[in-house]
C-alpha cells in the first residue's frame, strides 16, 4: 500500500482519500457488538455471496429496492435497537455467525467504524460519527487504520455505482 499525502492506494489501482487522523488505530473489542444492532445493506455481490451461506428468505429483507440483512429480536439487553432487535447473524455469544462459520461478512460490516463518501468520483473515507461515541475499538491498539485500509474497504466498493455508506435499515 502506498500513500501520497492523504491519498492511499488501498488495492492495486484503487485509491481512497483519507479524511481521518493517520495516527488513528483500531482493534475490534470482543463482546462489544454495538455495530451489529442494525440491518446491513447488502451490495449485489454480497447478496449473491450470502446465498452460499444462508437462507436469503429468512435472513434478508428488501426496502426501497435495496436488500438488507434483516434484524430479529435478541435475548439481550445491550446493543440492540429500541425494539430489542439486532442483526439476524449476531449470535448469543456476541460473535457474527457469518464470520465465525464462513470467514466472510458483508462489505458494509468490514467498513465499520469507517464511513465512505464520494466526492469528484473519488472514494473518501472517514470515521463514522456514531463510532466516535459508541465504538470501543478506536485508539486502543497499535494497529493503524491507514496501514490496513484493505481490511476495511473491500475492492468491490470501487465497482459500485454508489459505495456511500449513509444507508442503513
Ligand atoms: S453480518 Fe455479522 S458483522 Fe455484520 S452486522 Fe450482522 S452480525 Fe454484525
Ligand atoms: S462498535 Fe467497534 S468495537 Fe464494537 S463491535 Fe463494532 S467495530 Fe467492534
Tab-separated table of C-alpha atoms and ligand atoms in Angstrom:
chain	number	residue	atom	x	y	z
A	1	UNK	CA	0.000	0.000	0.000
A	2	UNK	CA	1.466	3.385	-0.933
A	3	UNK	CA	0.366	6.823	0.164
A	4	UNK	CA	0.567	10.281	-1.325
A	5	UNK	CA	-0.423	12.873	1.281
A	6	UNK	CA	-3.921	11.735	2.238
A	7	UNK	CA	-4.480	9.691	-0.912
A	8	UNK	CA	-3.853	5.989	-0.258
A	9	UNK	CA	-3.717	3.104	-2.721
A	10	UNK	CA	-5.905	0.546	-0.956
A	11	UNK	CA	-5.896	-2.122	-3.672
A	12	UNK	CA	-3.864	-2.054	-6.889
A	13	UNK	CA	-5.128	0.923	-8.900
A	14	UNK	CA	-7.836	1.721	-6.326
A	15	UNK	CA	-7.248	4.816	-4.198
A	16	UNK	CA	-9.113	6.403	-1.320
A	17	UNK	CA	-8.792	9.885	0.133
A	18	UNK	CA	-8.238	9.554	3.872
A	19	UNK	CA	-10.028	12.181	5.943
A	20	UNK	CA	-9.144	10.883	9.430
A	21	UNK	CA	-6.018	11.302	11.531
A	22	UNK	CA	-3.406	8.869	10.137
A	23	UNK	CA	-2.403	8.005	13.714
A	24	UNK	CA	-5.852	6.523	14.372
A	25	UNK	CA	-5.676	2.889	15.486
A	26	UNK	CA	-8.425	0.288	15.669
A	27	UNK	CA	-8.948	-3.206	17.004
A	28	UNK	CA	-12.452	-4.599	17.392
A	29	UNK	CA	-13.299	-5.235	21.049
A	30	UNK	CA	-14.781	-8.644	21.756
A	31	UNK	CA	-18.267	-8.619	23.263
A	32	UNK	CA	-18.881	-5.047	22.090
A	33	UNK	CA	-21.229	-5.826	19.135
A	34	UNK	CA	-22.585	-2.268	19.080
A	35	UNK	CA	-22.302	-2.032	15.297
A	36	UNK	CA	-24.368	-5.227	14.853
A	37	UNK	CA	-27.640	-3.812	16.143
A	38	UNK	CA	-28.838	-2.575	12.773
A	39	UNK	CA	-29.835	-4.124	9.468
A	40	UNK	CA	-26.967	-4.288	6.973
A	41	UNK	CA	-27.233	-3.031	3.400
A	42	UNK	CA	-26.174	-5.777	1.003
A	43	UNK	CA	-24.478	-4.751	-2.212
A	44	UNK	CA	-25.397	-7.045	-5.095
A	45	UNK	CA	-22.139	-9.082	-4.923
A	46	UNK	CA	-22.726	-9.518	-1.169
A	47	UNK	CA	-26.299	-10.624	-1.743
A	48	UNK	CA	-25.098	-13.287	-4.194
A	49	UNK	CA	-22.299	-14.411	-1.854
A	50	UNK	CA	-24.706	-14.586	1.074
A	51	UNK	CA	-26.791	-17.110	-0.833
A	52	UNK	CA	-23.954	-19.624	-0.277
A	53	UNK	CA	-24.029	-19.053	3.496
A	54	UNK	CA	-27.656	-18.545	4.479
A	55	UNK	CA	-31.293	-18.842	3.536
A	56	UNK	CA	-31.933	-15.468	1.893
A	57	UNK	CA	-35.681	-15.645	2.500
A	58	UNK	CA	-35.053	-15.943	6.261
A	59	UNK	CA	-32.074	-13.635	6.585
A	60	UNK	CA	-32.799	-10.715	4.284
A	61	UNK	CA	-35.444	-8.140	3.570
A	62	UNK	CA	-35.979	-5.527	0.859
A	63	UNK	CA	-36.561	-1.845	1.448
A	64	UNK	CA	-36.969	0.750	-1.297
A	65	UNK	CA	-35.464	-1.566	-3.858
A	66	UNK	CA	-32.380	-2.462	-1.811
A	67	UNK	CA	-31.554	-5.676	0.035
A	68	UNK	CA	-30.627	-5.745	3.714
A	69	UNK	CA	-29.733	-8.368	6.285
A	70	UNK	CA	-32.802	-8.184	8.449
A	71	UNK	CA	-32.929	-7.671	12.188
A	72	UNK	CA	-34.584	-10.011	14.668
A	73	UNK	CA	-35.461	-9.901	18.359
A	74	UNK	CA	-32.489	-10.830	20.563
A	75	UNK	CA	-32.471	-12.105	24.116
A	76	UNK	CA	-30.017	-9.449	25.316
A	77	UNK	CA	-30.231	-6.021	26.905
A	78	UNK	CA	-27.300	-4.199	25.387
A	79	UNK	CA	-26.568	-3.146	21.847
A	80	UNK	CA	-29.995	-3.802	20.490
A	81	UNK	CA	-32.193	-1.132	18.978
A	82	UNK	CA	-35.231	0.399	20.688
A	83	UNK	CA	-37.275	-2.686	19.748
A	84	UNK	CA	-34.758	-5.138	21.197
A	85	UNK	CA	-33.621	-6.164	17.701
A	86	UNK	CA	-30.159	-6.728	16.257
A	87	UNK	CA	-28.658	-8.262	13.133
A	88	UNK	CA	-30.017	-11.676	12.154
A	89	UNK	CA	-26.472	-13.098	12.202
A	90	UNK	CA	-25.466	-11.842	15.651
A	91	UNK	CA	-25.087	-14.921	17.858
A	92	UNK	CA	-25.862	-15.082	21.559
A	93	UNK	CA	-22.135	-15.193	22.348
A	94	UNK	CA	-21.682	-11.853	20.555
A	95	UNK	CA	-19.962	-13.325	17.505
A	96	UNK	CA	-21.109	-12.920	13.904
A	97	UNK	CA	-22.213	-16.321	12.642
A	98	UNK	CA	-21.214	-15.423	9.079
A	99	UNK	CA	-17.706	-14.539	10.152
A	100	UNK	CA	-17.397	-17.459	12.570
A	101	UNK	CA	-18.800	-20.165	10.279
A	102	UNK	CA	-17.885	-18.879	6.822
A	103	UNK	CA	-14.965	-16.495	7.414
A	104	UNK	CA	-16.927	-13.916	5.447
A	105	UNK	CA	-19.071	-10.870	6.147
A	106	UNK	CA	-20.837	-8.246	4.055
A	107	UNK	CA	-18.724	-5.363	2.770
A	108	UNK	CA	-20.642	-2.889	4.897
A	109	UNK	CA	-19.616	-4.753	8.045
A	110	UNK	CA	-15.948	-4.565	7.020
A	111	UNK	CA	-16.178	-0.812	6.530
A	112	UNK	CA	-17.358	-0.075	10.087
A	113	UNK	CA	-16.221	2.009	12.039
A	114	UNK	CA	-15.346	3.979	8.923
A	115	UNK	CA	-17.697	5.701	6.533
A	116	UNK	CA	-17.409	6.126	2.784
A	117	UNK	CA	-18.473	9.141	0.747
A	118	UNK	CA	-17.836	10.039	-2.888
A	119	UNK	CA	-16.583	13.436	-3.989
A	120	UNK	CA	-15.486	14.216	-7.558
A	121	UNK	CA	-15.681	10.487	-8.356
A	122	UNK	CA	-13.183	9.665	-5.607
A	123	UNK	CA	-13.821	7.490	-2.579
A	124	UNK	CA	-13.295	9.414	0.651
A	125	UNK	CA	-13.051	7.615	3.957
A	126	UNK	CA	-13.530	8.971	7.461
A	127	UNK	CA	-14.524	7.703	10.891
A	128	UNK	CA	-18.276	7.323	11.217
A	129	UNK	CA	-19.699	9.971	13.527
A	130	UNK	CA	-21.592	7.446	15.660
A	131	UNK	CA	-18.419	5.378	16.068
A	132	UNK	CA	-16.716	8.184	17.971
A	133	UNK	CA	-19.447	7.816	20.560
A	134	UNK	CA	-20.064	4.060	20.552
A	135	UNK	CA	-17.206	2.056	19.025
A	136	UNK	CA	-14.873	0.797	21.753
A	137	UNK	CA	-12.158	-0.225	19.294
A	138	UNK	CA	-10.815	3.232	18.362
A	139	UNK	CA	-7.318	4.053	19.617
A	140	UNK	CA	-6.970	1.015	21.870
A	141	UNK	CA	-4.238	-0.795	19.921
A	142	UNK	CA	-1.137	-0.274	17.806
A	143	UNK	CA	-2.904	-1.199	14.537
A	144	UNK	CA	-3.021	1.946	12.426
A	145	UNK	CA	-6.140	2.065	10.286
A	146	UNK	CA	-4.387	3.869	7.452
A	147	UNK	CA	-1.925	0.959	7.114
A	148	UNK	CA	-4.717	-1.608	6.943
A	149	UNK	CA	-7.314	0.074	4.772
A	150	UNK	CA	-7.628	-3.002	2.553
A	151	UNK	CA	-9.248	-4.787	5.515
A	152	UNK	CA	-11.867	-2.044	5.866
A	153	UNK	CA	-12.514	-1.168	2.240
A	154	UNK	CA	-13.205	-4.261	0.086
A	155	UNK	CA	-12.240	-3.852	-3.581
A	156	UNK	CA	-15.913	-4.245	-4.534
A	157	UNK	CA	-16.552	-0.677	-3.320
A	158	UNK	CA	-14.738	0.672	-6.388
A	159	UNK	CA	-17.062	-1.325	-8.664
A	160	UNK	CA	-20.312	0.034	-7.237
A	161	UNK	CA	-22.472	2.822	-8.653
A	162	UNK	CA	-22.986	4.125	-5.117
A	163	UNK	CA	-20.493	2.961	-2.456
A	164	UNK	CA	-21.571	5.623	0.051
A	165	UNK	CA	-22.326	4.222	3.496
A	166	UNK	CA	-25.099	6.587	4.535
A	167	UNK	CA	-27.857	3.984	4.100
A	168	UNK	CA	-28.892	1.723	6.976
A	169	UNK	CA	-32.074	-0.169	7.680
B	1	LIG	S1	-23.492	-9.610	9.436
B	1	LIG	FE1	-22.205	-10.094	11.198
B	1	LIG	S2	-20.725	-8.389	11.383
B	1	LIG	FE2	-22.428	-7.730	10.058
B	1	LIG	S3	-23.866	-6.681	11.446
B	1	LIG	FE3	-24.524	-8.835	11.268
B	1	LIG	S4	-23.561	-9.898	12.995
B	1	LIG	FE4	-22.505	-7.929	12.729
B	2	LIG	S1	-18.660	-0.948	17.576
B	2	LIG	FE1	-16.449	-1.090	17.161
B	2	LIG	S2	-15.543	-2.330	18.811
B	2	LIG	FE2	-17.779	-2.596	18.837
B	2	LIG	S3	-18.127	-4.474	17.637
B	2	LIG	FE3	-18.340	-2.719	16.267
B	2	LIG	S4	-16.319	-2.394	15.353
B	2	LIG	FE4	-16.044	-3.717	17.140
